[in-house]
PDB file of N, CA and C in Angstrom:
ATOM      1  N   MET A   1       0.851  -1.187   0.000  1.00 83.00           N
ATOM      2  CA  MET A   1       0.000   0.000   0.000  1.00 83.00           C
ATOM      3  C   MET A   1       0.887   1.238   0.000  1.00 83.00           C
ATOM      4  N   ALA A   2       0.690   2.108  -0.956  1.00 96.00           N
ATOM      5  CA  ALA A   2       1.460   3.340  -1.037  1.00 96.00           C
ATOM      6  C   ALA A   2       0.825   4.410  -0.150  1.00 96.00           C
ATOM      7  N   THR A   3       1.669   5.189   0.495  1.00 97.00           N
ATOM      8  CA  THR A   3       1.179   6.283   1.328  1.00 97.00           C
ATOM      9  C   THR A   3       1.933   7.553   0.977  1.00 97.00           C
ATOM     10  N   ILE A   4       1.326   8.678   1.307  1.00 97.00           N
ATOM     11  CA  ILE A   4       1.975   9.973   1.136  1.00 97.00           C
ATOM     12  C   ILE A   4       1.847  10.742   2.439  1.00 97.00           C
ATOM     13  N   VAL A   5       2.833  11.574   2.704  1.00 98.00           N
ATOM     14  CA  VAL A   5       2.815  12.428   3.883  1.00 98.00           C
ATOM     15  C   VAL A   5       2.557  13.848   3.389  1.00 98.00           C
ATOM     16  N   VAL A   6       1.485  14.459   3.885  1.00 98.00           N
ATOM     17  CA  VAL A   6       1.136  15.818   3.483  1.00 98.00           C
ATOM     18  C   VAL A   6       1.248  16.752   4.685  1.00 98.00           C
ATOM     19  N   LYS A   7       1.581  18.002   4.392  1.00 98.00           N
ATOM     20  CA  LYS A   7       1.771  19.010   5.434  1.00 98.00           C
ATOM     21  C   LYS A   7       0.965  20.247   5.064  1.00 98.00           C
ATOM     22  N   GLN A   8       0.304  20.812   6.056  1.00 98.00           N
ATOM     23  CA  GLN A   8      -0.449  22.044   5.832  1.00 98.00           C
ATOM     24  C   GLN A   8       0.516  23.217   5.929  1.00 98.00           C
ATOM     25  N   ILE A   9       0.594  24.022   4.849  1.00 97.00           N
ATOM     26  CA  ILE A   9       1.513  25.147   4.829  1.00 97.00           C
ATOM     27  C   ILE A   9       0.793  26.485   4.747  1.00 97.00           C
ATOM     28  N   GLY A  10      -0.530  26.467   4.611  1.00 96.00           N
ATOM     29  CA  GLY A  10      -1.300  27.702   4.507  1.00 96.00           C
ATOM     30  C   GLY A  10      -2.456  27.718   5.481  1.00 96.00           C
ATOM     31  N   SER A  11      -2.880  28.908   5.832  1.00 95.00           N
ATOM     32  CA  SER A  11      -3.980  29.073   6.778  1.00 95.00           C
ATOM     33  C   SER A  11      -5.327  29.082   6.061  1.00 95.00           C
ATOM     34  N   PRO A  12      -6.341  28.462   6.640  1.00 94.00           N
ATOM     35  CA  PRO A  12      -7.667  28.488   6.027  1.00 94.00           C
ATOM     36  C   PRO A  12      -8.471  29.744   6.354  1.00 94.00           C
ATOM     37  N   ILE A  13      -7.884  30.676   7.084  1.00 95.00           N
ATOM     38  CA  ILE A  13      -8.582  31.912   7.427  1.00 95.00           C
ATOM     39  C   ILE A  13      -8.863  32.699   6.145  1.00 95.00           C
ATOM     40  N   ARG A  14     -10.088  33.178   6.010  1.00 96.00           N
ATOM     41  CA  ARG A  14     -10.556  33.951   4.859  1.00 96.00           C
ATOM     42  C   ARG A  14     -10.492  33.162   3.555  1.00 96.00           C
ATOM     43  N   ARG A  15     -10.692  31.857   3.637  1.00 96.00           N
ATOM     44  CA  ARG A  15     -10.765  31.001   2.451  1.00 96.00           C
ATOM     45  C   ARG A  15     -12.210  30.514   2.322  1.00 96.00           C
ATOM     46  N   PRO A  16     -12.605  30.106   1.127  1.00 97.00           N
ATOM     47  CA  PRO A  16     -13.961  29.572   0.956  1.00 97.00           C
ATOM     48  C   PRO A  16     -14.208  28.339   1.830  1.00 97.00           C
ATOM     49  N   LYS A  17     -15.438  28.161   2.205  1.00 97.00           N
ATOM     50  CA  LYS A  17     -15.791  27.070   3.113  1.00 97.00           C
ATOM     51  C   LYS A  17     -15.505  25.689   2.524  1.00 97.00           C
ATOM     52  N   ASP A  18     -15.575  25.552   1.188  1.00 97.00           N
ATOM     53  CA  ASP A  18     -15.280  24.247   0.606  1.00 97.00           C
ATOM     54  C   ASP A  18     -13.806  23.882   0.757  1.00 97.00           C
ATOM     55  N   GLN A  19     -12.917  24.897   0.763  1.00 97.00           N
ATOM     56  CA  GLN A  19     -11.496  24.622   0.982  1.00 97.00           C
ATOM     57  C   GLN A  19     -11.244  24.204   2.427  1.00 97.00           C
ATOM     58  N   LEU A  20     -11.934  24.824   3.362  1.00 96.00           N
ATOM     59  CA  LEU A  20     -11.821  24.439   4.767  1.00 96.00           C
ATOM     60  C   LEU A  20     -12.326  23.000   4.957  1.00 96.00           C
ATOM     61  N   ALA A  21     -13.417  22.657   4.302  1.00 97.00           N
ATOM     62  CA  ALA A  21     -13.962  21.304   4.405  1.00 97.00           C
ATOM     63  C   ALA A  21     -12.998  20.278   3.802  1.00 97.00           C
ATOM     64  N   THR A  22     -12.322  20.639   2.723  1.00 97.00           N
ATOM     65  CA  THR A  22     -11.351  19.732   2.115  1.00 97.00           C
ATOM     66  C   THR A  22     -10.167  19.513   3.046  1.00 97.00           C
ATOM     67  N   LEU A  23      -9.712  20.575   3.703  1.00 97.00           N
ATOM     68  CA  LEU A  23      -8.622  20.431   4.681  1.00 97.00           C
ATOM     69  C   LEU A  23      -9.032  19.485   5.808  1.00 97.00           C
ATOM     70  N   LYS A  24     -10.236  19.659   6.315  1.00 97.00           N
ATOM     71  CA  LYS A  24     -10.717  18.783   7.382  1.00 97.00           C
ATOM     72  C   LYS A  24     -10.835  17.344   6.894  1.00 97.00           C
ATOM     73  N   GLY A  25     -11.226  17.167   5.640  1.00 97.00           N
ATOM     74  CA  GLY A  25     -11.308  15.838   5.059  1.00 97.00           C
ATOM     75  C   GLY A  25      -9.953  15.153   4.980  1.00 97.00           C
ATOM     76  N   LEU A  26      -8.899  15.946   4.801  1.00 97.00           N
ATOM     77  CA  LEU A  26      -7.538  15.405   4.791  1.00 97.00           C
ATOM     78  C   LEU A  26      -7.005  15.188   6.206  1.00 97.00           C
ATOM     79  N   GLY A  27      -7.740  15.672   7.206  1.00 97.00           N
ATOM     80  CA  GLY A  27      -7.293  15.517   8.595  1.00 97.00           C
ATOM     81  C   GLY A  27      -6.347  16.612   9.035  1.00 97.00           C
ATOM     82  N   LEU A  28      -6.367  17.726   8.330  1.00 97.00           N
ATOM     83  CA  LEU A  28      -5.496  18.857   8.660  1.00 97.00           C
ATOM     84  C   LEU A  28      -6.352  20.020   9.147  1.00 97.00           C
ATOM     85  N   ASN A  29      -5.884  20.716  10.172  1.00 93.00           N
ATOM     86  CA  ASN A  29      -6.625  21.887  10.638  1.00 93.00           C
ATOM     87  C   ASN A  29      -5.729  22.930  11.288  1.00 93.00           C
ATOM     88  N   LYS A  30      -4.448  22.651  11.457  1.00 95.00           N
ATOM     89  CA  LYS A  30      -3.532  23.611  12.063  1.00 95.00           C
ATOM     90  C   LYS A  30      -2.275  23.719  11.206  1.00 95.00           C
ATOM     91  N   MET A  31      -1.661  24.875  11.229  1.00 96.00           N
ATOM     92  CA  MET A  31      -0.454  25.130  10.450  1.00 96.00           C
ATOM     93  C   MET A  31       0.645  24.135  10.811  1.00 96.00           C
ATOM     94  N   ASN A  32       1.371  23.690   9.800  1.00 97.00           N
ATOM     95  CA  ASN A  32       2.529  22.794   9.922  1.00 97.00           C
ATOM     96  C   ASN A  32       2.192  21.403  10.447  1.00 97.00           C
ATOM     97  N   LYS A  33       0.912  21.047  10.478  1.00 97.00           N
ATOM     98  CA  LYS A  33       0.521  19.705  10.884  1.00 97.00           C
ATOM     99  C   LYS A  33       0.730  18.753   9.705  1.00 97.00           C
ATOM    100  N   THR A  34       1.177  17.532   9.991  1.00 97.00           N
ATOM    101  CA  THR A  34       1.382  16.549   8.936  1.00 97.00           C
ATOM    102  C   THR A  34       0.479  15.351   9.164  1.00 97.00           C
ATOM    103  N   ARG A  35       0.133  14.682   8.062  1.00 97.00           N
ATOM    104  CA  ARG A  35      -0.684  13.472   8.105  1.00 97.00           C
ATOM    105  C   ARG A  35      -0.133  12.487   7.100  1.00 97.00           C
ATOM    106  N   GLU A  36      -0.160  11.219   7.454  1.00 97.00           N
ATOM    107  CA  GLU A  36       0.189  10.164   6.517  1.00 97.00           C
ATOM    108  C   GLU A  36      -1.109   9.562   6.008  1.00 97.00           C
ATOM    109  N   LEU A  37      -1.319   9.658   4.689  1.00 97.00           N
ATOM    110  CA  LEU A  37      -2.570   9.225   4.077  1.00 97.00           C
ATOM    111  C   LEU A  37      -2.314   8.177   3.003  1.00 97.00           C
ATOM    112  N   GLU A  38      -3.315   7.353   2.753  1.00 97.00           N
ATOM    113  CA  GLU A  38      -3.229   6.371   1.685  1.00 97.00           C
ATOM    114  C   GLU A  38      -3.241   7.105   0.341  1.00 97.00           C
ATOM    115  N   ASP A  39      -2.403   6.662  -0.576  1.00 96.00           N
ATOM    116  CA  ASP A  39      -2.281   7.314  -1.879  1.00 96.00           C
ATOM    117  C   ASP A  39      -3.363   6.794  -2.813  1.00 96.00           C
ATOM    118  N   THR A  40      -4.486   7.516  -2.853  1.00 96.00           N
ATOM    119  CA  THR A  40      -5.612   7.160  -3.718  1.00 96.00           C
ATOM    120  C   THR A  40      -5.940   8.350  -4.620  1.00 96.00           C
ATOM    121  N   PRO A  41      -6.655   8.109  -5.704  1.00 97.00           N
ATOM    122  CA  PRO A  41      -7.028   9.226  -6.577  1.00 97.00           C
ATOM    123  C   PRO A  41      -7.859  10.298  -5.868  1.00 97.00           C
ATOM    124  N   SER A  42      -8.692   9.902  -4.920  1.00 97.00           N
ATOM    125  CA  SER A  42      -9.506  10.894  -4.218  1.00 97.00           C
ATOM    126  C   SER A  42      -8.644  11.799  -3.336  1.00 97.00           C
ATOM    127  N   VAL A  43      -7.655  11.218  -2.668  1.00 97.00           N
ATOM    128  CA  VAL A  43      -6.754  12.026  -1.839  1.00 97.00           C
ATOM    129  C   VAL A  43      -5.912  12.942  -2.721  1.00 97.00           C
ATOM    130  N   ARG A  44      -5.432  12.416  -3.848  1.00 97.00           N
ATOM    131  CA  ARG A  44      -4.655  13.246  -4.783  1.00 97.00           C
ATOM    132  C   ARG A  44      -5.499  14.413  -5.301  1.00 97.00           C
ATOM    133  N   GLY A  45      -6.781  14.167  -5.559  1.00 98.00           N
ATOM    134  CA  GLY A  45      -7.667  15.233  -6.020  1.00 98.00           C
ATOM    135  C   GLY A  45      -7.871  16.303  -4.962  1.00 98.00           C
ATOM    136  N   MET A  46      -7.969  15.880  -3.703  1.00 98.00           N
ATOM    137  CA  MET A  46      -8.126  16.846  -2.612  1.00 98.00           C
ATOM    138  C   MET A  46      -6.860  17.699  -2.476  1.00 98.00           C
ATOM    139  N   ILE A  47      -5.706  17.075  -2.646  1.00 98.00           N
ATOM    140  CA  ILE A  47      -4.444  17.807  -2.565  1.00 98.00           C
ATOM    141  C   ILE A  47      -4.327  18.778  -3.742  1.00 98.00           C
ATOM    142  N   ALA A  48      -4.751  18.348  -4.920  1.00 98.00           N
ATOM    143  CA  ALA A  48      -4.691  19.205  -6.110  1.00 98.00           C
ATOM    144  C   ALA A  48      -5.611  20.411  -5.975  1.00 98.00           C
ATOM    145  N   LYS A  49      -6.669  20.279  -5.202  1.00 97.00           N
ATOM    146  CA  LYS A  49      -7.607  21.384  -4.996  1.00 97.00           C
ATOM    147  C   LYS A  49      -7.017  22.470  -4.098  1.00 97.00           C
ATOM    148  N   LEU A  50      -6.023  22.099  -3.276  1.00 97.00           N
ATOM    149  CA  LEU A  50      -5.438  23.038  -2.313  1.00 97.00           C
ATOM    150  C   LEU A  50      -3.925  23.171  -2.481  1.00 97.00           C
ATOM    151  N   PRO A  51      -3.420  23.452  -3.674  1.00 97.00           N
ATOM    152  CA  PRO A  51      -1.955  23.513  -3.826  1.00 97.00           C
ATOM    153  C   PRO A  51      -1.314  24.662  -3.055  1.00 97.00           C
ATOM    154  N   HIS A  52      -2.101  25.680  -2.710  1.00 97.00           N
ATOM    155  CA  HIS A  52      -1.593  26.841  -1.981  1.00 97.00           C
ATOM    156  C   HIS A  52      -1.594  26.619  -0.471  1.00 97.00           C
ATOM    157  N   MET A  53      -2.206  25.524   0.006  1.00 97.00           N
ATOM    158  CA  MET A  53      -2.287  25.275   1.453  1.00 97.00           C
ATOM    159  C   MET A  53      -1.688  23.949   1.884  1.00 97.00           C
ATOM    160  N   VAL A  54      -1.436  23.038   0.934  1.00 98.00           N
ATOM    161  CA  VAL A  54      -0.967  21.698   1.285  1.00 98.00           C
ATOM    162  C   VAL A  54       0.257  21.359   0.448  1.00 98.00           C
ATOM    163  N   GLN A  55       1.210  20.693   1.071  1.00 97.00           N
ATOM    164  CA  GLN A  55       2.437  20.300   0.392  1.00 97.00           C
ATOM    165  C   GLN A  55       2.669  18.804   0.638  1.00 97.00           C
ATOM    166  N   ILE A  56       3.074  18.082  -0.419  1.00 97.00           N
ATOM    167  CA  ILE A  56       3.439  16.670  -0.260  1.00 97.00           C
ATOM    168  C   ILE A  56       4.882  16.640   0.215  1.00 97.00           C
ATOM    169  N   VAL A  57       5.091  16.075   1.410  1.00 97.00           N
ATOM    170  CA  VAL A  57       6.414  16.037   2.015  1.00 97.00           C
ATOM    171  C   VAL A  57       7.169  14.790   1.574  1.00 97.00           C
ATOM    172  N   GLU A  58       6.468  13.656   1.540  1.00 96.00           N
ATOM    173  CA  GLU A  58       7.139  12.390   1.261  1.00 96.00           C
ATOM    174  C   GLU A  58       6.148  11.416   0.629  1.00 96.00           C
ATOM    175  N   GLU A  59       6.655  10.594  -0.286  1.00 95.00           N
ATOM    176  CA  GLU A  59       5.859   9.537  -0.886  1.00 95.00           C
ATOM    177  C   GLU A  59       6.525   8.212  -0.540  1.00 95.00           C
ATOM    178  N   LYS A  60       5.762   7.313   0.052  1.00 93.00           N
ATOM    179  CA  LYS A  60       6.276   5.993   0.435  1.00 93.00           C
ATOM    180  C   LYS A  60       5.610   4.928  -0.415  1.00 93.00           C
ATOM    181  N   ALA A  61       6.400   3.969  -0.835  1.00 86.00           N
ATOM    182  CA  ALA A  61       5.850   2.881  -1.667  1.00 86.00           C
ATOM    183  C   ALA A  61       5.274   1.780  -0.820  1.00 86.00           C
TER     184      ALA A  61
END
């Protein structure tokens, strides 16, 4: 199972509510918090929606 580690690099303050909901869906809600998530197309799509707030730190095979 492949996993990716994502880090929140932007604040959701003054952002649209759908972006805040996407961050919560990824399990992120505070600056510089990291999460290890399963590498699926849905997770990749959520990350692609927030390129200004989320960064991929590491990809594990």
